[in-house]
PDB file of C-alpha atoms and ligand atoms in Angstrom:
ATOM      1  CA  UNK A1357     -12.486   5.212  11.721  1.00 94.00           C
ATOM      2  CA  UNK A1358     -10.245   3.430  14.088  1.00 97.00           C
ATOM      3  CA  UNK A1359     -10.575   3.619  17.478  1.00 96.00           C
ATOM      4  CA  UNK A1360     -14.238   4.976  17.427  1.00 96.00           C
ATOM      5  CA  UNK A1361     -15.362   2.348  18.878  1.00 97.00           C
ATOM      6  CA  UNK A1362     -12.974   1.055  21.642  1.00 98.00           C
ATOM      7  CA  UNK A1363     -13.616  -2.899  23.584  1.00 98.00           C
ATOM      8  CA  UNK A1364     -11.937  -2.803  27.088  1.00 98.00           C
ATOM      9  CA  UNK A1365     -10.940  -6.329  28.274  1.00 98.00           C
ATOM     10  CA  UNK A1366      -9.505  -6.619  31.436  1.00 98.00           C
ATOM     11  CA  UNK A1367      -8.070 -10.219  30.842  1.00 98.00           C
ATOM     12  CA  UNK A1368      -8.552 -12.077  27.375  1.00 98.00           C
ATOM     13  CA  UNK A1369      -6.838 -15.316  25.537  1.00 98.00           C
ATOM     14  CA  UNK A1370      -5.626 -13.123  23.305  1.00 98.00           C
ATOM     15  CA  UNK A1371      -7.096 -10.117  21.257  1.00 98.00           C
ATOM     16  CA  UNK A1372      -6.778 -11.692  17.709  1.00 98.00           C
ATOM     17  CA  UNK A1373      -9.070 -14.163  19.070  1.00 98.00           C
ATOM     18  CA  UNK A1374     -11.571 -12.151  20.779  1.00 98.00           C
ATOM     19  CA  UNK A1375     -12.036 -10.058  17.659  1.00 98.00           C
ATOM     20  CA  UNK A1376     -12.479 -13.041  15.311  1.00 97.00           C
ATOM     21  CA  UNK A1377     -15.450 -14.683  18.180  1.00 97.00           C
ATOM     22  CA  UNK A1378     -17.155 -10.899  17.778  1.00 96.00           C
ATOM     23  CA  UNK A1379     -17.167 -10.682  14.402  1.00 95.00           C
ATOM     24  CA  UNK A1380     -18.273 -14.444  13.716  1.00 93.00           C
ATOM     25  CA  UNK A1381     -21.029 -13.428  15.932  1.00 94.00           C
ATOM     26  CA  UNK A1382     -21.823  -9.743  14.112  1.00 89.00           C
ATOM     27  CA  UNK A1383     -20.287  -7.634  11.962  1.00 84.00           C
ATOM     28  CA  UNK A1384     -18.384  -5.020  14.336  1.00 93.00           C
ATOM     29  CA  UNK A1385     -18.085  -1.490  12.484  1.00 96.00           C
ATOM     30  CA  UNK A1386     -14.720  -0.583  10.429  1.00 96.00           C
ATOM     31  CA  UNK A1387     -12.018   0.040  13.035  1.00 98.00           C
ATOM     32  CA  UNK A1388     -13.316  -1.066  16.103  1.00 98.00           C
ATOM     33  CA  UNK A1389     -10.327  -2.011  18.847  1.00 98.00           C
ATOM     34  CA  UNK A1390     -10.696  -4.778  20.813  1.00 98.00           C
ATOM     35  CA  UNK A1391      -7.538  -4.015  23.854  1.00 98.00           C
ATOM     36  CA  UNK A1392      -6.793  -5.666  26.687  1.00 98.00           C
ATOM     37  CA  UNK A1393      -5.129  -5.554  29.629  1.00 98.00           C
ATOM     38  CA  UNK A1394      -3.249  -9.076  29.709  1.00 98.00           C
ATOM     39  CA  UNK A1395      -3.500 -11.840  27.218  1.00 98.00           C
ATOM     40  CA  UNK A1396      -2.952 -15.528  29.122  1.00 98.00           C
ATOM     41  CA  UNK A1397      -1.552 -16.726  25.160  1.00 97.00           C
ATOM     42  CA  UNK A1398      -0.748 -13.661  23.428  1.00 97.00           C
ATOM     43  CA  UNK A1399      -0.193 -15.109  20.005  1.00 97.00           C
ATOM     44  CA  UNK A1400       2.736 -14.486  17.994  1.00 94.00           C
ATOM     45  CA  UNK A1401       3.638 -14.554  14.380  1.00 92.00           C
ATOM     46  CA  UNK A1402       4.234 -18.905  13.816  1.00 88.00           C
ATOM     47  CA  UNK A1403       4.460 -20.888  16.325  1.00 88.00           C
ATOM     48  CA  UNK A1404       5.377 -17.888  18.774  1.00 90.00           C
ATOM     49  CA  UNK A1405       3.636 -16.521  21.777  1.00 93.00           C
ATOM     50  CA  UNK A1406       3.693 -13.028  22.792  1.00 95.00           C
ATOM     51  CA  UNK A1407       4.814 -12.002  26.344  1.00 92.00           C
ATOM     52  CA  UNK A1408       3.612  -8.950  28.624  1.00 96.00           C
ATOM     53  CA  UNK A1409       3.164  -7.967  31.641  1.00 96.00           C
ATOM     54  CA  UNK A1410      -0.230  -6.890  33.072  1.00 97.00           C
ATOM     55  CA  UNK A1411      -1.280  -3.379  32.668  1.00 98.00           C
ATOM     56  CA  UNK A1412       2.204  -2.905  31.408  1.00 98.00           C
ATOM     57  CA  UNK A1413       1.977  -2.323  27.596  1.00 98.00           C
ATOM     58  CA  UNK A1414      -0.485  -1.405  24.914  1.00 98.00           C
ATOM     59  CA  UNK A1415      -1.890  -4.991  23.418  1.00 98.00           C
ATOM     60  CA  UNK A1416      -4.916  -4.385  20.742  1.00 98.00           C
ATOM     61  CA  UNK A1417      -6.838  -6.036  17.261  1.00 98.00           C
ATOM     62  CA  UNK A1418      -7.922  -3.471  15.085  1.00 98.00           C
ATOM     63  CA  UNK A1419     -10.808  -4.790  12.863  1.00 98.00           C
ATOM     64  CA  UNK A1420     -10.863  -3.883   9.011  1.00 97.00           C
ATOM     65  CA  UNK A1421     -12.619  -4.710   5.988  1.00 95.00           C
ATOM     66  CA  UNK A1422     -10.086  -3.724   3.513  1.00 94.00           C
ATOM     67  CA  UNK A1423     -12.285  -4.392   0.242  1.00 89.00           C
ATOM     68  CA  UNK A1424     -10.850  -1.732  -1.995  1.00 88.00           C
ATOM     69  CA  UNK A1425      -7.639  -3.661  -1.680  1.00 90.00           C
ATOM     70  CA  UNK A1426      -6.901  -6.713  -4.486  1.00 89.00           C
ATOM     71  CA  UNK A1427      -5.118 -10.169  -2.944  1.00 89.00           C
ATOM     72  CA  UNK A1428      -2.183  -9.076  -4.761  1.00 90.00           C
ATOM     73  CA  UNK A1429      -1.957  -5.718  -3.132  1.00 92.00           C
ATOM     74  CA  UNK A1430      -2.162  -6.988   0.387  1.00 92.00           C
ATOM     75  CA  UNK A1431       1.196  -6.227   1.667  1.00 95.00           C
ATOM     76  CA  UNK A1432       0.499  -2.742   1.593  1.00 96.00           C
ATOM     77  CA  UNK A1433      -1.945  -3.742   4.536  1.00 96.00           C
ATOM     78  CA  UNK A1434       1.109  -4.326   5.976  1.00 96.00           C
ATOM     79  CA  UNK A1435       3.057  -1.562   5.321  1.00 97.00           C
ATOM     80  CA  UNK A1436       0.816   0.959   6.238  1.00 98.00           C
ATOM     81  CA  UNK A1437       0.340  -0.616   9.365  1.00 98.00           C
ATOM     82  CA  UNK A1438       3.906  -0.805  10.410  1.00 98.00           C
ATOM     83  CA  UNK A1439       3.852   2.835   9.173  1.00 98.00           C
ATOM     84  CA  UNK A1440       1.476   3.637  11.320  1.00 98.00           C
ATOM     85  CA  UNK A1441       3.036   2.426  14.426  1.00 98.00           C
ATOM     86  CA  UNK A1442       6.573   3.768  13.423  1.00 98.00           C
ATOM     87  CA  UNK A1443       4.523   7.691  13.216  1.00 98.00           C
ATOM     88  CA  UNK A1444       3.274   6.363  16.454  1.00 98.00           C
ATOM     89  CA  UNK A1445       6.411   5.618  18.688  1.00 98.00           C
ATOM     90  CA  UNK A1446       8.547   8.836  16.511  1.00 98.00           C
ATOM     91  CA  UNK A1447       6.410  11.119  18.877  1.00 98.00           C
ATOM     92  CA  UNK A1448       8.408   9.439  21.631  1.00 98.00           C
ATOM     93  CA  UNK A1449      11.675   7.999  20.619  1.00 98.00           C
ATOM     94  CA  UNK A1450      14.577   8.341  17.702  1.00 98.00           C
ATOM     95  CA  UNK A1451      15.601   5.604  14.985  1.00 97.00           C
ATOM     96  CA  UNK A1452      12.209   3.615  14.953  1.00 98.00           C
ATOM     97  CA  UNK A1453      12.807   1.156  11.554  1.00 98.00           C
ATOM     98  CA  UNK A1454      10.542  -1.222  10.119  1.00 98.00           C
ATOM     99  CA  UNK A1455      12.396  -4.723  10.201  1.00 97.00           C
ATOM    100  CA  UNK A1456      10.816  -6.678   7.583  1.00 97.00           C
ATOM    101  CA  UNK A1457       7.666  -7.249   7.510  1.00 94.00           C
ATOM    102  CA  UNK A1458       6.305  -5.579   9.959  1.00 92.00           C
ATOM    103  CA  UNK A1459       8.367  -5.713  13.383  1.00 96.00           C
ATOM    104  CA  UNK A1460       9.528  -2.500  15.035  1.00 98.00           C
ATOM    105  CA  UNK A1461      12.804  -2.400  16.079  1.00 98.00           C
ATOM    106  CA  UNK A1462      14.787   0.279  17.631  1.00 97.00           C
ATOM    107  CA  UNK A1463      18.482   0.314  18.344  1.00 93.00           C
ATOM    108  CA  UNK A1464      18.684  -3.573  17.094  1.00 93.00           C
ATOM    109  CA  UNK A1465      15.878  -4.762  20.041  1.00 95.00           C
ATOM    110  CA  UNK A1466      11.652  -4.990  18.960  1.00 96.00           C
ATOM    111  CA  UNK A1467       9.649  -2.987  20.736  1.00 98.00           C
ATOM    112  CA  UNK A1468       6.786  -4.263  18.742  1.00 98.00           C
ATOM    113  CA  UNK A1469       5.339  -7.093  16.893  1.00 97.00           C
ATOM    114  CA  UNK A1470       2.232  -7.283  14.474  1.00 98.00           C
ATOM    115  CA  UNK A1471      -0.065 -10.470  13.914  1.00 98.00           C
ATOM    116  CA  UNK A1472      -2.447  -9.921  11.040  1.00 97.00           C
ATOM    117  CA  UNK A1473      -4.863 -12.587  10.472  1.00 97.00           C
ATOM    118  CA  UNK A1474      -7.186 -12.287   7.240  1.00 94.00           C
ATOM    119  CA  UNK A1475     -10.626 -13.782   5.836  1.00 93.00           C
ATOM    120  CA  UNK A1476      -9.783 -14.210   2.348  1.00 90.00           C
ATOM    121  CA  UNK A1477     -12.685 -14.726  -0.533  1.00 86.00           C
ATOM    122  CA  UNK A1478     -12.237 -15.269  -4.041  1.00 85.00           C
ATOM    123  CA  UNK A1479      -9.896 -12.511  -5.041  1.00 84.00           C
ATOM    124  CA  UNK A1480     -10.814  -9.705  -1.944  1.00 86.00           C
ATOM    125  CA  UNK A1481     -10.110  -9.126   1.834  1.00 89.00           C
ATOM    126  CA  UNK A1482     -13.211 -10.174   3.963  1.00 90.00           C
ATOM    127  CA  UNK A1483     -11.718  -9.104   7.029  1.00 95.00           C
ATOM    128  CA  UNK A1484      -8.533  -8.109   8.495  1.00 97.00           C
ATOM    129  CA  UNK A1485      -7.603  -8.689  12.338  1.00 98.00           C
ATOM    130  CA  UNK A1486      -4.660  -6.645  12.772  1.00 98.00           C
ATOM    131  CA  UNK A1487      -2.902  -7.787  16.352  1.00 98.00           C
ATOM    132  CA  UNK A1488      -0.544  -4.789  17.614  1.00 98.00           C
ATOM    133  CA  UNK A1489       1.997  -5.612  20.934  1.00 98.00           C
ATOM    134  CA  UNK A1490       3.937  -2.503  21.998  1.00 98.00           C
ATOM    135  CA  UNK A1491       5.780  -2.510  24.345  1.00 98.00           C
ATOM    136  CA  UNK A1492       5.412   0.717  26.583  1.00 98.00           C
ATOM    137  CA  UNK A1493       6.430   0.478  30.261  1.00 98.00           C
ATOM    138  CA  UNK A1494       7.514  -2.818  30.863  1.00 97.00           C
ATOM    139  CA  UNK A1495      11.215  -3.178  31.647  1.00 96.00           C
ATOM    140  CA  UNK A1496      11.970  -6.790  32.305  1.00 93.00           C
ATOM    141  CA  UNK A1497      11.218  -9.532  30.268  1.00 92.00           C
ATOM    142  CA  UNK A1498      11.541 -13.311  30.151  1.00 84.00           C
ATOM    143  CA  UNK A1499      11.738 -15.151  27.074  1.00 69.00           C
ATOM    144  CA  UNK A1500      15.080 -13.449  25.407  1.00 60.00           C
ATOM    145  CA  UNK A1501      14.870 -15.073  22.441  1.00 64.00           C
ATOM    146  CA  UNK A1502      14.342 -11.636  20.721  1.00 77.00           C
ATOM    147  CA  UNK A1503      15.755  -9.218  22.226  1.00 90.00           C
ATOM    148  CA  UNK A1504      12.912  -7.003  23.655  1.00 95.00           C
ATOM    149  CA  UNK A1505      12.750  -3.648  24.411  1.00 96.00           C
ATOM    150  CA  UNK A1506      10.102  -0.958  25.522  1.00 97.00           C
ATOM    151  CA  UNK A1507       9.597   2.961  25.417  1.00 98.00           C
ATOM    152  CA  UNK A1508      10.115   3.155  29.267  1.00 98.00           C
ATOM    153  CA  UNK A1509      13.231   0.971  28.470  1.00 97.00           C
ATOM    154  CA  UNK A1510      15.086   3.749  26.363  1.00 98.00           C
ATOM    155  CA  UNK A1511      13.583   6.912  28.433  1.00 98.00           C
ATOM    156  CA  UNK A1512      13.523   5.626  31.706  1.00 98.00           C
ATOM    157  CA  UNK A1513       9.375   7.196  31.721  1.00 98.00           C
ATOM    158  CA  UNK A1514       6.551   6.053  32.610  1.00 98.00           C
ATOM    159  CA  UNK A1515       3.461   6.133  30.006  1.00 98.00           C
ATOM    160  CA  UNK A1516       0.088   6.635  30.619  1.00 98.00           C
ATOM    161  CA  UNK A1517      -1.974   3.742  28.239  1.00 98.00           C
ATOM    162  CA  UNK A1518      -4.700   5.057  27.592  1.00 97.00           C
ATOM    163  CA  UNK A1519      -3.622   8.455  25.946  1.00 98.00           C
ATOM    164  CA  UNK A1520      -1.176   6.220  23.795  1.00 98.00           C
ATOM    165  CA  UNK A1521      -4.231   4.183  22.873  1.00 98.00           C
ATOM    166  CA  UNK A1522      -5.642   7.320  21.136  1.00 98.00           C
ATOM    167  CA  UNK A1523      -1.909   8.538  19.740  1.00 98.00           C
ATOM    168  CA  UNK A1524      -1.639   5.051  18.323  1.00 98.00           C
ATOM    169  CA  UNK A1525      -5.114   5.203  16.464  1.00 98.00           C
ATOM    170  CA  UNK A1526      -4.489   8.816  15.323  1.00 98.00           C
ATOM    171  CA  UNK A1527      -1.305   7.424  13.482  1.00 98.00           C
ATOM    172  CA  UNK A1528      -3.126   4.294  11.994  1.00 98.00           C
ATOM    173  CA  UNK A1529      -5.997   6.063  11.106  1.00 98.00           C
ATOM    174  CA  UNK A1530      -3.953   8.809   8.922  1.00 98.00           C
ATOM    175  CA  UNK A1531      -1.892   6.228   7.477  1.00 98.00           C
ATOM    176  CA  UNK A1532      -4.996   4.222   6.682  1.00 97.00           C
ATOM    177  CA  UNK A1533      -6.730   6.769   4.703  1.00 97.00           C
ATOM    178  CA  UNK A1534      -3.595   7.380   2.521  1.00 98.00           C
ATOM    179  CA  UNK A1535      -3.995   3.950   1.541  1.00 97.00           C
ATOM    180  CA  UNK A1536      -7.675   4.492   0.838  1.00 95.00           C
ATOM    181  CA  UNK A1537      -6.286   6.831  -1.275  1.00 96.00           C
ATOM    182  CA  UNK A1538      -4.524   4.525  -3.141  1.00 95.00           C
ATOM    183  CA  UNK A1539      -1.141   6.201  -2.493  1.00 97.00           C
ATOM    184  CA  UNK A1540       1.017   3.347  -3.001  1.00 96.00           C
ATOM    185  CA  UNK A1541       3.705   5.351  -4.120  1.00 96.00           C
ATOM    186  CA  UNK A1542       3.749   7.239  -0.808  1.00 97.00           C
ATOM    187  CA  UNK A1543       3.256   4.455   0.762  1.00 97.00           C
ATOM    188  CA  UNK A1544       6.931   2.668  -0.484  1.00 96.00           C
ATOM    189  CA  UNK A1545       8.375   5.519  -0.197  1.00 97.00           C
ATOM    190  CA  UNK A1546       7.601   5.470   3.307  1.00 97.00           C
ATOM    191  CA  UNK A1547       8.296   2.377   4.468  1.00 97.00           C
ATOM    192  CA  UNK A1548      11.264   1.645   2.345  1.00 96.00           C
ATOM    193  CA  UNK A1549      12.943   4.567   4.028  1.00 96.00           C
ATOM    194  CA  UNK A1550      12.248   3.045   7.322  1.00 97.00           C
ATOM    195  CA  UNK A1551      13.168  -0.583   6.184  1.00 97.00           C
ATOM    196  CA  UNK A1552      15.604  -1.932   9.069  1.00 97.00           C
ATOM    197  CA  UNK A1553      19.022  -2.977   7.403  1.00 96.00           C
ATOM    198  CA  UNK A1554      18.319  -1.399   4.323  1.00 96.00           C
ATOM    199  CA  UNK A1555      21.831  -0.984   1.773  1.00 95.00           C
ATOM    200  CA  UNK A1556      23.693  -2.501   4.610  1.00 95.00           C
ATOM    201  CA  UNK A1557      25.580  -5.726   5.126  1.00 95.00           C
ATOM    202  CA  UNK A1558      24.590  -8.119   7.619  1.00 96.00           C
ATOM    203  CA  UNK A1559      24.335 -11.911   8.085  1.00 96.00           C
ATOM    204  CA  UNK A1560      21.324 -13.943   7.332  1.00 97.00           C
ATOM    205  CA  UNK A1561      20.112 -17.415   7.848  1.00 95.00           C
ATOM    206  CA  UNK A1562      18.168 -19.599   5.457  1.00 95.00           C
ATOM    207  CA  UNK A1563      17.765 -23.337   5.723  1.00 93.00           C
ATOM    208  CA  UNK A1564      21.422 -24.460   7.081  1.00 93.00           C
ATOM    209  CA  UNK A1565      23.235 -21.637   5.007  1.00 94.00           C
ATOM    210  CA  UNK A1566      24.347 -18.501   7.119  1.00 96.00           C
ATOM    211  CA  UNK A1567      24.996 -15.867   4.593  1.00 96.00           C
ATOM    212  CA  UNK A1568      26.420 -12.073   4.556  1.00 96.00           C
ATOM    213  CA  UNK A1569      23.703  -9.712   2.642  1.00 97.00           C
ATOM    214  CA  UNK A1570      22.402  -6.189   2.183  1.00 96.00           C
ATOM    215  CA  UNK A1571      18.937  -5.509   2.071  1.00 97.00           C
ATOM    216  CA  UNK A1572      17.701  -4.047  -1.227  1.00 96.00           C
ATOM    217  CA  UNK A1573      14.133  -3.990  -1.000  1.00 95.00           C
ATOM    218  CA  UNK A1574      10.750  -5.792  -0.479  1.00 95.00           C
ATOM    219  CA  UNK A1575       9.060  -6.980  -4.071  1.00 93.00           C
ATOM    220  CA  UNK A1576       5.086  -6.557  -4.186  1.00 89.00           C
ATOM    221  CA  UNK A1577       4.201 -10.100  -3.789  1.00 91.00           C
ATOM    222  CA  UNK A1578       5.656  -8.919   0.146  1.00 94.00           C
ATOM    223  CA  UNK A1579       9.065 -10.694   0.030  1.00 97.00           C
ATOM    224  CA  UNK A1580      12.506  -9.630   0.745  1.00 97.00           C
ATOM    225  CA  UNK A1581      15.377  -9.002  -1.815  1.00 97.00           C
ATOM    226  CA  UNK A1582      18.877  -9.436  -0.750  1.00 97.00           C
ATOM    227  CA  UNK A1583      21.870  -9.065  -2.265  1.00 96.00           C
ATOM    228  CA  UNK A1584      25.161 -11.030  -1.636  1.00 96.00           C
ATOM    229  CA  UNK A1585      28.837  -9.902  -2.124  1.00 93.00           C
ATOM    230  CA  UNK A1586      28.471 -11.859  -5.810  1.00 94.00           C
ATOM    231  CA  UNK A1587      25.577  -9.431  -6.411  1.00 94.00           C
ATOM    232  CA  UNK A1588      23.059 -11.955  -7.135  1.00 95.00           C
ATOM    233  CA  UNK A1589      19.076 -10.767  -5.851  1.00 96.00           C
ATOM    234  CA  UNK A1590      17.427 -13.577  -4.255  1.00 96.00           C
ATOM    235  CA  UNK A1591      13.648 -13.158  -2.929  1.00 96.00           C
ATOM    236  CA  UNK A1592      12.832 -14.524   0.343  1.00 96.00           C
ATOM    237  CA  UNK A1593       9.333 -15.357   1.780  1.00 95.00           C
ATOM    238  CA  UNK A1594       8.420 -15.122   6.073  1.00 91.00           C
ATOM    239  CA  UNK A1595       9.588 -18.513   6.753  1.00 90.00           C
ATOM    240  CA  UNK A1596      12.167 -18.955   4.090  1.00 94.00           C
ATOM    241  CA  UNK A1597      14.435 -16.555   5.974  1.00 96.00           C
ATOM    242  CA  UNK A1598      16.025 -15.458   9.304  1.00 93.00           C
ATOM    243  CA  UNK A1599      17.643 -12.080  10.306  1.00 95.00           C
ATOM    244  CA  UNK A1600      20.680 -12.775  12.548  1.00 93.00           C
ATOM    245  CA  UNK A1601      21.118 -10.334  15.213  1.00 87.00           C
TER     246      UNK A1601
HETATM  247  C1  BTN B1867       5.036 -11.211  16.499  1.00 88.26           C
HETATM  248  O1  BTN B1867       5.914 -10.353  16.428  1.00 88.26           O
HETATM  249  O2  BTN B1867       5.325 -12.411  16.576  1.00 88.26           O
HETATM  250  C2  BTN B1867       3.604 -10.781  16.485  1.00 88.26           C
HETATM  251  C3  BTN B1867       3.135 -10.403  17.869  1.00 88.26           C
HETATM  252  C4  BTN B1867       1.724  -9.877  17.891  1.00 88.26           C
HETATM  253  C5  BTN B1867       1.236  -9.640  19.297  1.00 88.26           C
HETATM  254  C6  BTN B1867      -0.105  -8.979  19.366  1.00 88.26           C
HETATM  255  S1  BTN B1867      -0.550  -8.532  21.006  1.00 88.26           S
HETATM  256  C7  BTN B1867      -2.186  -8.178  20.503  1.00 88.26           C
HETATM  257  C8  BTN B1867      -2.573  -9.211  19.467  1.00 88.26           C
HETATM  258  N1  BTN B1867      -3.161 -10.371  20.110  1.00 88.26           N
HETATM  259  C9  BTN B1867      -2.383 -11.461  20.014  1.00 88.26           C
HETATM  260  O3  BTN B1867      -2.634 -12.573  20.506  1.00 88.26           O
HETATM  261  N2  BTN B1867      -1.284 -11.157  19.302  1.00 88.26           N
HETATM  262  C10 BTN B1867      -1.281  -9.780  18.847  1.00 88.26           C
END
C-alpha cells in the first residue's frame, strides 16, 4: 500500500537516490515513500535537474515491485502514475492534462514532473523508483526553461504538505490497484482523455525539422503518434522528439 510506510528526510541528494541506497541495502516493503524536504540535485528526466524551494513543494520516490507487469507492458507504469497525480491535483485545480509521458501540465506551464527509474531482469520489473516533483506553494522559480507553475501559483493558497502527502498516496494507491487489476482498458481510456494536445495542431521539433502536428495517440511500446497536415502517423520515442511551447 503506498504511503504506509512514510521516510521523512529533512535534506537529501535527491529521493530517487535515497530509495535506490535503501533498497540495495534491504528490501523496503511495497509502497514505501521516501520524501524530503529539499533535494541539493533533484534529478530530472536526461540530463535535467529538478528545482525547488525548501519546504516549498511535495518531492517523493515511491518504491514498487511491479512483477505482475511484462517489459512490454511497462508504460502502463507510467500511465497510471501520471493518472494518479492528475486525480491528485483535480481535487484542487481545473484542466490538469497529461503531456506525454508523464508531465503534468496545466494551462500550457508543468506543475509536475515524474522520474521513474527501474531494475529490469530477464523479461520482469525488479523494482520501480517512481520520483514525483509537484509543485505546491512555491511561486517563483529560476531556471525558465520550462515554464513552471504551482497550485499556490493558480489559487493564490497556501497548502499544507503533509495532508497533500496523504491525498497524493490515496490517488496513486487507487489508481495502482486498477492496474493490479489488469484494467488496461480503463487505464487508456483514462489517460488518453487527459493526453495534453490531443486532436489538436501544434508545432513540434525533431532533429533540425520544426513541424506542425496533432497528437493522435501513444502506441504500447510508450511512444507518441503524430499526425501531419499530409496525414502521415509517425511514432516518436522520449528523445526523438520535442513539444514546442
Ligand atoms: C522531469 O520532469 O524531468 C522529472 C522530474 C522528477 C523530479 C522528482 S523530485 C523527487 C524525485 N527525486 C529526484 O531526484 N527526482 C524526482
Amino acid at each position: 500500500m503506498i504511503g504506509k510506510k512514510v521516510i521523512f528526510l529533512n535534506e537529501t541528494e535527491s529521493t530517487n537516490k535515497a530509495a535506490y541506497d535503501l533498497i540495495i541495502k534491504e528490501k523496503l516493503p511495497e509502497g514505501t515513500v521516501i520524501t524530503a524536504g529539499y533535494q541539493s540535485s533533484g534529478k530530472g528526466r536526461g540530463a535535467n535537474s529538478w528545482e525547488s524551494a525548501k519546504n516549498k513543494n511535495l518531492l517523493l520516490s515511491v518504491v514498487l515491485y511491479p512483477e505482475f507487469l511484462e517489459i512490454t507492458q511497462q508504460f502502463f507504469l507510467s500511465k497510471t502514475i501520471a493518472l494518479g497525480i492528475s486525480d491528485f491535483l483535480d481535487q484542487f485545480i481545473p484542466d490538469v492534462a497529461i503531456k506525454w509521458p508523464n508531465d503534468i501540465y496545466v494551462s500550457n506551464k508543468k506543475i509536475c514532473g515524474t522520474l521513474i527509474e527501474q531494475a529490469i531482469s530477464g523479461k520482469k520489473i525488479q523494482h520501480s523508483i517512481i520520483g514525483i516533483g509537484i509543485n505546491i506553494n512555491q511561486v517563483r522559480f529560476h531556471k525558465n526553461t520550462i515554464l513552471p507553475t504551482s497550485l499556490k501559483k493558480i489559487t493564490g493558497i497556501d497548502y499544507d504538505l503533509s495532508a497533500c502527502l496523504n491525498l497524493l498516496c490515496i490517488c496513486l494507491n487507487n489508481r495502482c490497484n486498477q492496474l493490479k487489476a489488469k484494467k488496461f482498458v480503463e487505464i487508456d481510456k483514462a489517460y488518453d482523455a487527459r493526453l495534453y494536445r490531443k486532436e489538436e495542431g501544434a508545432f513540434y521539433k525533431s532533429g533540425k525539422k520544426v513541424f506542425e502536428a496533432i497528437v493522435k495517440g501513444v502506441g504500447t511500446d510508450g511512444c507518441l503518434i503524430l499526425k501531419t497536415k499530409d496525414g502521415i502517423e509517425t511514432k516518436y520515442a522520449i528523445d526523438q522528439l520535442e513539444f514546442i511551447l
